Amino acid sequence: MVTGALSACVPSTPEVTATRGPAQLLDLPLADPVPGLSNPVPAARLPDNSHLGRDFLELSFYLESGRQLPRFTRFEGPVSITLAGNAPPVAQTELNRLVRRLQTEAGLRVSAQPGNANTISVQFVPKSQMRRAVPDVACFVVPNVTSWSDYRSSRGSARSDWTKLTQRHSATVFIPEPATPQEIRDCLHEEVSQALGPVNDLYRLPDTVWNDDNFHTVLTGFDMTILRAYYDPALRSGMSRAEVQAALPAILARVNPAGGQMRGLPEDPTPRAYVKAIATALGSGASDTRRRAAARQATQIAAAQGWTDSRAAFAWFALGRLSMKTDPDVAIRSYLNAGAIYARTPGAGIQAAHIDMQLAAFALGTGRAQDAIALVNRSLSPAISGENASLMATLYMIRAEAYAQLGNATQAEQARLDMEQWARYGFGSDAAVRRRASEVAALADAGARMN
């Protein structure tokens, strides 16, 4: 999320929102409740260069607020990315892994060692302090500040305003402490990449961390391609949008040779009303009733725009998530609508897995253990590919309770063992793991009473 000087992401831990509801809501066979939903999600692929060029410009010359950036900026020369503050050991491990990927996949001159004039500092700040200052943000990046106190004193000034930059020299990523290993990794991927490259997020893009739906949490092939183009020698800080656009056809021919010739820039704007509706639906500042109304408004905007892409799917996902406790029928139909869209969207496997997790939780809570297992099995591969440990752990918890419901103690125990290898990374502590396991067990108990 970019708001003025902030580029940030929100937590991505999957939330089990299913409650008890009428079992007839899901027609059997559950594996195919909507035509095409059970088909494998198409593999991610880069768009053609006309669409990639449009995406590059929109990512590079706008903030999430809609403010336009007057010039192209990046680091010129090698960049040191280092940790500061009370960084846990896993942070260095994840930073090293990220730096290696940036070097090999995007061709960037970055290092996890100090010594370069250009710097990105990753600093850990007590969670209570961050919540007071930025309550709806999990982590964020700010240019031209060196510490938390420096950020607080410069907040709102030209020095830390992305629109005032002419070239990037330094930036600081702020991550709350404590945080789970997965939260640390997710924040590193999104915020370091935005310190280096685009500071915008687009709901239109299905296969990127630069989307505030927060389904993708590690840099994708699309992201690495954009970053490789961002640091192409034909670009330099200070270039205008027109100058960058003129250079893009040759750049994209180098970084995406299979994308064909860049011919024009196809328009597909996202109305600010949609962005505002989604922000209200998933934010913390409105009542539940208003949040559900905002999610429904987002689905209506998507329908009016004729969208059949990730924007429409995410609106349905938001409505499903917010409706489960008050209207399970609306929730399940919303999830099915979202799932049907994600199932035919290249690169949306992790989104489809999140939908299946919600449907599996509902199936478990309504006594349909076999259906829950089928949905979990369908979700495991994209969850692994997406490196989402908290989602993996939740899926295995559902699987364990479903097998227990069926009286298969051996398979239930195996699922619990499988869960353990993911849970601590995803949830951070034994207490957090137990809380999630208790939520899933409560669903299983409710489902058992319905049989």
PDB file of N, CA, C and O in Angstrom, residues 74 125 140 152 220 232 251 253 317 349 353 363 432:
ATOM      1  N   ARG A  74      15.380   5.362  -9.835  1.00  0.00           N
ATOM      2  CA  ARG A  74      15.918   4.077  -9.395  1.00  0.00           C
ATOM      3  C   ARG A  74      17.276   4.343  -8.751  1.00  0.00           C
ATOM      4  O   ARG A  74      17.771   5.476  -8.743  1.00  0.00           O
ATOM      5  N   VAL A 125      11.136  -2.805  14.190  1.00  0.00           N
ATOM      6  CA  VAL A 125      10.587  -1.835  15.131  1.00  0.00           C
ATOM      7  C   VAL A 125       9.541  -2.542  15.986  1.00  0.00           C
ATOM      8  O   VAL A 125       8.772  -3.361  15.468  1.00  0.00           O
ATOM      9  N   PHE A 140       6.485  -1.444   5.644  1.00  0.00           N
ATOM     10  CA  PHE A 140       6.477  -0.422   4.607  1.00  0.00           C
ATOM     11  C   PHE A 140       7.892   0.076   4.363  1.00  0.00           C
ATOM     12  O   PHE A 140       8.826  -0.203   5.131  1.00  0.00           O
ATOM     13  N   ARG A 152       9.666   9.259  11.726  1.00  0.00           N
ATOM     14  CA  ARG A 152       8.604   9.992  12.429  1.00  0.00           C
ATOM     15  C   ARG A 152       8.780  11.495  12.265  1.00  0.00           C
ATOM     16  O   ARG A 152       7.789  12.223  12.105  1.00  0.00           O
ATOM     17  N   THR A 220       7.550 -13.099  -8.090  1.00  0.00           N
ATOM     18  CA  THR A 220       7.185 -14.011  -9.172  1.00  0.00           C
ATOM     19  C   THR A 220       8.048 -13.750 -10.400  1.00  0.00           C
ATOM     20  O   THR A 220       8.829 -12.792 -10.451  1.00  0.00           O
ATOM     21  N   ASP A 232      17.399  -1.826 -16.872  1.00  0.00           N
ATOM     22  CA  ASP A 232      18.011  -1.912 -18.193  1.00  0.00           C
ATOM     23  C   ASP A 232      18.882  -0.673 -18.431  1.00  0.00           C
ATOM     24  O   ASP A 232      18.507   0.446 -18.027  1.00  0.00           O
ATOM     25  N   ILE A 251      13.620  -2.448 -24.836  1.00  0.00           N
ATOM     26  CA  ILE A 251      13.903  -3.078 -23.543  1.00  0.00           C
ATOM     27  C   ILE A 251      13.097  -4.368 -23.391  1.00  0.00           C
ATOM     28  O   ILE A 251      13.639  -5.420 -23.018  1.00  0.00           O
ATOM     29  N   ALA A 253      11.784  -6.194 -25.673  1.00  0.00           N
ATOM     30  CA  ALA A 253      12.242  -7.206 -26.636  1.00  0.00           C
ATOM     31  C   ALA A 253      13.430  -7.980 -26.072  1.00  0.00           C
ATOM     32  O   ALA A 253      13.608  -9.167 -26.373  1.00  0.00           O
ATOM     33  N   PHE A 317     -14.163 -12.640  -3.368  1.00  0.00           N
ATOM     34  CA  PHE A 317     -13.461 -13.199  -2.219  1.00  0.00           C
ATOM     35  C   PHE A 317     -13.719 -12.360  -0.971  1.00  0.00           C
ATOM     36  O   PHE A 317     -13.996 -12.898   0.117  1.00  0.00           O
ATOM     37  N   GLY A 349      -2.942 -19.736  -9.201  1.00  0.00           N
ATOM     38  CA  GLY A 349      -3.071 -20.972  -8.429  1.00  0.00           C
ATOM     39  C   GLY A 349      -3.136 -20.741  -6.941  1.00  0.00           C
ATOM     40  O   GLY A 349      -3.912 -21.393  -6.233  1.00  0.00           O
ATOM     41  N   ALA A 353      -6.133 -21.690  -4.334  1.00  0.00           N
ATOM     42  CA  ALA A 353      -5.890 -22.495  -3.137  1.00  0.00           C
ATOM     43  C   ALA A 353      -6.502 -21.842  -1.900  1.00  0.00           C
ATOM     44  O   ALA A 353      -7.037 -22.538  -1.019  1.00  0.00           O
ATOM     45  N   ALA A 363     -16.782 -27.226   4.413  1.00  0.00           N
ATOM     46  CA  ALA A 363     -17.152 -28.637   4.271  1.00  0.00           C
ATOM     47  C   ALA A 363     -16.900 -29.396   5.567  1.00  0.00           C
ATOM     48  O   ALA A 363     -17.719 -30.206   6.011  1.00  0.00           O
ATOM     49  N   ALA A 432       0.492 -19.834  18.817  1.00  0.00           N
ATOM     50  CA  ALA A 432      -0.259 -19.452  17.626  1.00  0.00           C
ATOM     51  C   ALA A 432      -0.720 -20.680  16.856  1.00  0.00           C
ATOM     52  O   ALA A 432      -1.834 -20.713  16.316  1.00  0.00           O
TER      53      ALA A 432
END
